Amino acid sequence: MSNLNDDFSYDKFKGKNNILEKLIFHKIYKKFNDNYKTDINVGSYCNQIKGELSYPYEDEELILHFCNIVYSILANVKKLQNDLYDYITKDDNIYCISLKYWLYEKIGNNDPKVSNIDKLFQSWKNKLENKIDVKLPVSCELYELDWNDMNKLRKIYAFALIYYSNLDTFKTNHHIECEFFDYLGKGLKEYYESLIECSNGNKSHEFCKELNEFQKIYKLDDIYWKNSTLNTGYIYDSDSTDDCPLVIESLQNPLLLNIIILKN
């Protein structure tokens, strides 16, 4: 049976697929999710801010974890730490997109009742930048989004960070379950549909600003893709690695992907 559950978890994905351990995003996510969760070196900064600002959704653990991550990124910019730039990548854009993906995943999976992501996260980021007197060299604004828009961007970011940035890896490895390809393929579909909605003025200004910033970085417009939308006749086994709904047909220029989208 096909599994169209959109509660994607990178932890679950990497737990089943060791090939991900070599990916740049995997190394960043591990730092964000595990290493930076409780960092006593950051505590003084984040605790100072804690007394000045409120918690979103009364989730102190999430906001302090977020604060730890932002501090560690900024500390690498200011050369107070070197565990990111010296050992993973110097690309500031990927840290920004990875931070947003991590945050949207946490909000989406931890509390589905949350209706929006508001300016509180951006306020914490601004306060921290002022505390240590440094900013990211790239724009990394946290916009006000409702849950649906946040979920759309989460899918788009997952496609770009995990799949599109590592096409050679996915082309040569055929032992990944179809349920993950289903989710990643939806990210590309969401990207193109969102571009159309933004150009027609049918999406919020904040969402379209974030999508535009992402578009300038990843330029997914260069992908040629065949989108087959089926009512019946195609059912994939979520645990199978054969006949999956996202397939790389060619890595040559132009890149060609085949995506099968099931109508609900």
mmCIF file of N, CA and C in Angstrom, residues 147-218:
data_model
loop_
_atom_site.group_PDB
_atom_site.id
_atom_site.type_symbol
_atom_site.label_atom_id
_atom_site.label_comp_id
_atom_site.label_asym_id
_atom_site.label_seq_id
_atom_site.Cartn_x
_atom_site.Cartn_y
_atom_site.Cartn_z
ATOM 1 N N TRP A 147 0.473 27.467 9.237
ATOM 2 C CA TRP A 147 0.970 26.089 9.274
ATOM 3 C C TRP A 147 1.074 25.493 7.876
ATOM 4 N N ASN A 148 0.098 25.756 7.006
ATOM 5 C CA ASN A 148 0.110 25.181 5.664
ATOM 6 C C ASN A 148 1.302 25.675 4.852
ATOM 7 N N ASP A 149 1.598 26.968 4.927
ATOM 8 C CA ASP A 149 2.734 27.511 4.183
ATOM 9 C C ASP A 149 4.056 26.998 4.742
ATOM 10 N N MET A 150 4.139 26.887 6.052
ATOM 11 C CA MET A 150 5.334 26.335 6.673
ATOM 12 C C MET A 150 5.562 24.902 6.203
ATOM 13 N N ASN A 151 4.486 24.124 6.096
ATOM 14 C CA ASN A 151 4.600 22.734 5.675
ATOM 15 C C ASN A 151 5.010 22.629 4.213
ATOM 16 N N LYS A 152 4.510 23.552 3.369
ATOM 17 C CA LYS A 152 4.923 23.572 1.966
ATOM 18 C C LYS A 152 6.425 23.823 1.856
ATOM 19 N N LEU A 153 6.916 24.817 2.588
ATOM 20 C CA LEU A 153 8.344 25.145 2.536
ATOM 21 C C LEU A 153 9.192 24.012 3.096
ATOM 22 N N ARG A 154 8.689 23.361 4.105
ATOM 23 C CA ARG A 154 9.411 22.218 4.678
ATOM 24 C C ARG A 154 9.630 21.129 3.628
ATOM 25 N N LYS A 155 8.605 20.838 2.824
ATOM 26 C CA LYS A 155 8.739 19.845 1.755
ATOM 27 C C LYS A 155 9.744 20.316 0.701
ATOM 28 N N ILE A 156 9.651 21.581 0.326
ATOM 29 C CA ILE A 156 10.565 22.135 -0.675
ATOM 30 C C ILE A 156 12.002 22.065 -0.185
ATOM 31 N N TYR A 157 12.234 22.443 1.063
ATOM 32 C CA TYR A 157 13.588 22.424 1.621
ATOM 33 C C TYR A 157 14.118 21.000 1.725
ATOM 34 N N ALA A 158 13.249 20.052 2.080
ATOM 35 C CA ALA A 158 13.680 18.652 2.159
ATOM 36 C C ALA A 158 14.142 18.166 0.789
ATOM 37 N N PHE A 159 13.374 18.499 -0.255
ATOM 38 C CA PHE A 159 13.770 18.100 -1.608
ATOM 39 C C PHE A 159 15.136 18.677 -1.965
ATOM 40 N N ALA A 160 15.338 19.960 -1.694
ATOM 41 C CA ALA A 160 16.581 20.628 -2.093
ATOM 42 C C ALA A 160 17.780 20.159 -1.278
ATOM 43 N N LEU A 161 17.628 20.105 0.040
ATOM 44 C CA LEU A 161 18.756 19.789 0.921
ATOM 45 C C LEU A 161 19.149 18.320 0.870
ATOM 46 N N ILE A 162 18.152 17.447 0.798
ATOM 47 C CA ILE A 162 18.430 16.011 0.873
ATOM 48 C C ILE A 162 18.626 15.411 -0.512
ATOM 49 N N TYR A 163 17.711 15.704 -1.430
ATOM 50 C CA TYR A 163 17.703 15.008 -2.721
ATOM 51 C C TYR A 163 18.458 15.766 -3.813
ATOM 52 N N TYR A 164 18.033 16.981 -4.102
ATOM 53 C CA TYR A 164 18.598 17.725 -5.224
ATOM 54 C C TYR A 164 20.086 17.990 -5.053
ATOM 55 N N SER A 165 20.537 18.211 -3.834
ATOM 56 C CA SER A 165 21.957 18.489 -3.587
ATOM 57 C C SER A 165 22.815 17.230 -3.632
ATOM 58 N N ASN A 166 22.180 16.068 -3.775
ATOM 59 C CA ASN A 166 22.923 14.799 -3.703
ATOM 60 C C ASN A 166 22.427 13.811 -4.749
ATOM 61 N N LEU A 167 22.204 14.303 -5.966
ATOM 62 C CA LEU A 167 21.611 13.467 -7.005
ATOM 63 C C LEU A 167 22.476 12.260 -7.349
ATOM 64 N N ASP A 168 23.791 12.431 -7.368
ATOM 65 C CA ASP A 168 24.671 11.301 -7.685
ATOM 66 C C ASP A 168 24.498 10.174 -6.675
ATOM 67 N N THR A 169 24.354 10.536 -5.412
ATOM 68 C CA THR A 169 24.170 9.530 -4.362
ATOM 69 C C THR A 169 22.875 8.757 -4.566
ATOM 70 N N PHE A 170 21.791 9.461 -4.862
ATOM 71 C CA PHE A 170 20.504 8.789 -5.024
ATOM 72 C C PHE A 170 20.421 8.023 -6.343
ATOM 73 N N LYS A 171 21.165 8.456 -7.351
ATOM 74 C CA LYS A 171 21.160 7.754 -8.630
ATOM 75 C C LYS A 171 21.811 6.387 -8.513
ATOM 76 N N THR A 172 22.834 6.275 -7.679
ATOM 77 C CA THR A 172 23.606 5.030 -7.585
ATOM 78 C C THR A 172 23.183 4.136 -6.427
ATOM 79 N N ASN A 173 22.280 4.602 -5.579
ATOM 80 C CA ASN A 173 21.816 3.791 -4.450
ATOM 81 C C ASN A 173 20.338 3.472 -4.621
ATOM 82 N N HIS A 174 20.038 2.194 -4.643
ATOM 83 C CA HIS A 174 18.675 1.754 -4.936
ATOM 84 C C HIS A 174 18.067 0.993 -3.759
ATOM 85 N N HIS A 175 18.436 1.367 -2.577
ATOM 86 C CA HIS A 175 17.941 0.645 -1.400
ATOM 87 C C HIS A 175 17.232 1.597 -0.441
ATOM 88 N N ILE A 176 16.549 2.584 -0.982
ATOM 89 C CA ILE A 176 15.816 3.557 -0.179
ATOM 90 C C ILE A 176 14.321 3.337 -0.387
ATOM 91 N N GLU A 177 13.576 3.318 0.702
ATOM 92 C CA GLU A 177 12.160 2.990 0.657
ATOM 93 C C GLU A 177 11.352 4.049 -0.095
ATOM 94 N N CYS A 178 10.318 3.578 -0.792
ATOM 95 C CA CYS A 178 9.502 4.454 -1.634
ATOM 96 C C CYS A 178 8.802 5.560 -0.853
ATOM 97 N N GLU A 179 8.466 5.310 0.416
ATOM 98 C CA GLU A 179 7.739 6.336 1.169
ATOM 99 C C GLU A 179 8.528 7.641 1.248
ATOM 100 N N PHE A 180 9.865 7.538 1.272
ATOM 101 C CA PHE A 180 10.688 8.738 1.349
ATOM 102 C C PHE A 180 10.729 9.461 0.005
ATOM 103 N N PHE A 181 10.783 8.700 -1.088
ATOM 104 C CA PHE A 181 10.761 9.324 -2.411
ATOM 105 C C PHE A 181 9.417 10.010 -2.674
ATOM 106 N N ASP A 182 8.351 9.446 -2.140
ATOM 107 C CA ASP A 182 7.042 10.077 -2.278
ATOM 108 C C ASP A 182 7.061 11.469 -1.656
ATOM 109 N N TYR A 183 7.600 11.577 -0.446
ATOM 110 C CA TYR A 183 7.647 12.871 0.243
ATOM 111 C C TYR A 183 8.573 13.847 -0.476
ATOM 112 N N LEU A 184 9.761 13.389 -0.868
ATOM 113 C CA LEU A 184 10.726 14.277 -1.514
ATOM 114 C C LEU A 184 10.211 14.770 -2.859
ATOM 115 N N GLY A 185 9.529 13.903 -3.598
ATOM 116 C CA GLY A 185 8.962 14.310 -4.876
ATOM 117 C C GLY A 185 7.904 15.388 -4.723
ATOM 118 N N LYS A 186 7.145 15.306 -3.641
ATOM 119 C CA LYS A 186 6.129 16.331 -3.389
ATOM 120 C C LYS A 186 6.767 17.701 -3.172
ATOM 121 N N GLY A 187 8.014 17.719 -2.695
ATOM 122 C CA GLY A 187 8.698 18.991 -2.495
ATOM 123 C C GLY A 187 8.909 19.739 -3.794
ATOM 124 N N LEU A 188 9.298 19.014 -4.855
ATOM 125 C CA LEU A 188 9.483 19.664 -6.156
ATOM 126 C C LEU A 188 8.140 20.129 -6.711
ATOM 127 N N LYS A 189 7.119 19.301 -6.554
ATOM 128 C CA LYS A 189 5.775 19.683 -7.006
ATOM 129 C C LYS A 189 5.300 20.946 -6.282
ATOM 130 N N GLU A 190 5.502 21.002 -4.966
ATOM 131 C CA GLU A 190 5.104 22.183 -4.192
ATOM 132 C C GLU A 190 5.851 23.428 -4.666
ATOM 133 N N TYR A 191 7.113 23.258 -5.032
ATOM 134 C CA TYR A 191 7.925 24.391 -5.477
ATOM 135 C C TYR A 191 7.321 25.029 -6.724
ATOM 136 N N TYR A 192 7.035 24.214 -7.737
ATOM 137 C CA TYR A 192 6.508 24.757 -8.982
ATOM 138 C C TYR A 192 5.099 25.323 -8.797
ATOM 139 N N GLU A 193 4.271 24.641 -8.039
ATOM 140 C CA GLU A 193 2.919 25.145 -7.806
ATOM 141 C C GLU A 193 2.949 26.458 -7.024
ATOM 142 N N SER A 194 3.878 26.567 -6.075
ATOM 143 C CA SER A 194 3.982 27.788 -5.268
ATOM 144 C C SER A 194 4.485 28.959 -6.100
ATOM 145 N N LEU A 195 5.409 28.697 -7.032
ATOM 146 C CA LEU A 195 5.867 29.765 -7.923
ATOM 147 C C LEU A 195 4.707 30.347 -8.719
ATOM 148 N N ILE A 196 3.836 29.467 -9.210
ATOM 149 C CA ILE A 196 2.675 29.922 -9.983
ATOM 150 C C ILE A 196 1.725 30.717 -9.098
ATOM 151 N N GLU A 197 1.472 30.209 -7.893
ATOM 152 C CA GLU A 197 0.561 30.898 -6.973
ATOM 153 C C GLU A 197 1.095 32.279 -6.599
ATOM 154 N N CYS A 198 2.404 32.372 -6.385
ATOM 155 C CA CYS A 198 2.992 33.669 -6.038
ATOM 156 C C CYS A 198 2.927 34.639 -7.214
ATOM 157 N N SER A 199 3.188 34.138 -8.417
ATOM 158 C CA SER A 199 3.149 35.011 -9.598
ATOM 159 C C SER A 199 1.731 35.506 -9.877
ATOM 160 N N ASN A 200 0.730 34.723 -9.449
ATOM 161 C CA ASN A 200 -0.671 35.115 -9.652
ATOM 162 C C ASN A 200 -1.240 35.908 -8.480
ATOM 163 N N GLY A 201 -0.399 36.133 -7.476
ATOM 164 C CA GLY A 201 -0.858 36.883 -6.311
ATOM 165 C C GLY A 201 -1.782 36.112 -5.398
ATOM 166 N N ASN A 202 -1.692 34.774 -5.445
ATOM 167 C CA ASN A 202 -2.609 33.948 -4.656
ATOM 168 C C ASN A 202 -2.001 33.434 -3.356
ATOM 169 N N LYS A 203 -0.790 33.867 -3.017
ATOM 170 C CA LYS A 203 -0.152 33.438 -1.771
ATOM 171 C C LYS A 203 0.220 34.663 -0.949
ATOM 172 N N SER A 204 0.461 34.428 0.342
ATOM 173 C CA SER A 204 0.807 35.537 1.227
ATOM 174 C C SER A 204 2.140 36.154 0.818
ATOM 175 N N HIS A 205 2.284 37.442 1.086
ATOM 176 C CA HIS A 205 3.509 38.166 0.741
ATOM 177 C C HIS A 205 4.712 37.573 1.469
ATOM 178 N N GLU A 206 4.546 37.199 2.735
ATOM 179 C CA GLU A 206 5.647 36.653 3.526
ATOM 180 C C GLU A 206 6.135 35.324 2.952
ATOM 181 N N PHE A 207 5.192 34.445 2.605
ATOM 182 C CA PHE A 207 5.545 33.153 2.012
ATOM 183 C C PHE A 207 6.320 33.359 0.716
ATOM 184 N N CYS A 208 5.848 34.246 -0.128
ATOM 185 C CA CYS A 208 6.485 34.460 -1.431
ATOM 186 C C CYS A 208 7.866 35.092 -1.294
ATOM 187 N N LYS A 209 8.062 35.925 -0.285
ATOM 188 C CA LYS A 209 9.394 36.483 -0.035
ATOM 189 C C LYS A 209 10.372 35.368 0.323
ATOM 190 N N GLU A 210 9.935 34.445 1.180
ATOM 191 C CA GLU A 210 10.823 33.345 1.558
ATOM 192 C C GLU A 210 11.088 32.424 0.379
ATOM 193 N N LEU A 211 10.060 32.140 -0.407
ATOM 194 C CA LEU A 211 10.239 31.291 -1.582
ATOM 195 C C LEU A 211 11.191 31.943 -2.576
ATOM 196 N N ASN A 212 11.085 33.254 -2.755
ATOM 197 C CA ASN A 212 11.958 33.976 -3.681
ATOM 198 C C ASN A 212 13.416 33.916 -3.230
ATOM 199 N N GLU A 213 13.650 34.045 -1.921
ATOM 200 C CA GLU A 213 15.014 33.936 -1.402
ATOM 201 C C GLU A 213 15.577 32.546 -1.668
ATOM 202 N N PHE A 214 14.746 31.529 -1.469
ATOM 203 C CA PHE A 214 15.170 30.155 -1.729
ATOM 204 C C PHE A 214 15.463 29.946 -3.209
ATOM 205 N N GLN A 215 14.600 30.471 -4.074
ATOM 206 C CA GLN A 215 14.744 30.302 -5.516
ATOM 207 C C GLN A 215 16.080 30.842 -6.020
ATOM 208 N N LYS A 216 16.525 31.947 -5.464
ATOM 209 C CA LYS A 216 17.793 32.544 -5.884
ATOM 210 C C LYS A 216 18.986 31.655 -5.526
ATOM 211 N N ILE A 217 18.835 30.844 -4.486
ATOM 212 C CA ILE A 217 19.928 29.979 -4.036
ATOM 213 C C ILE A 217 19.984 28.694 -4.849
ATOM 214 N N TYR A 218 18.838 28.021 -5.004
ATOM 215 C CA TYR A 218 18.846 26.668 -5.563
ATOM 216 C C TYR A 218 18.481 26.590 -7.037
#
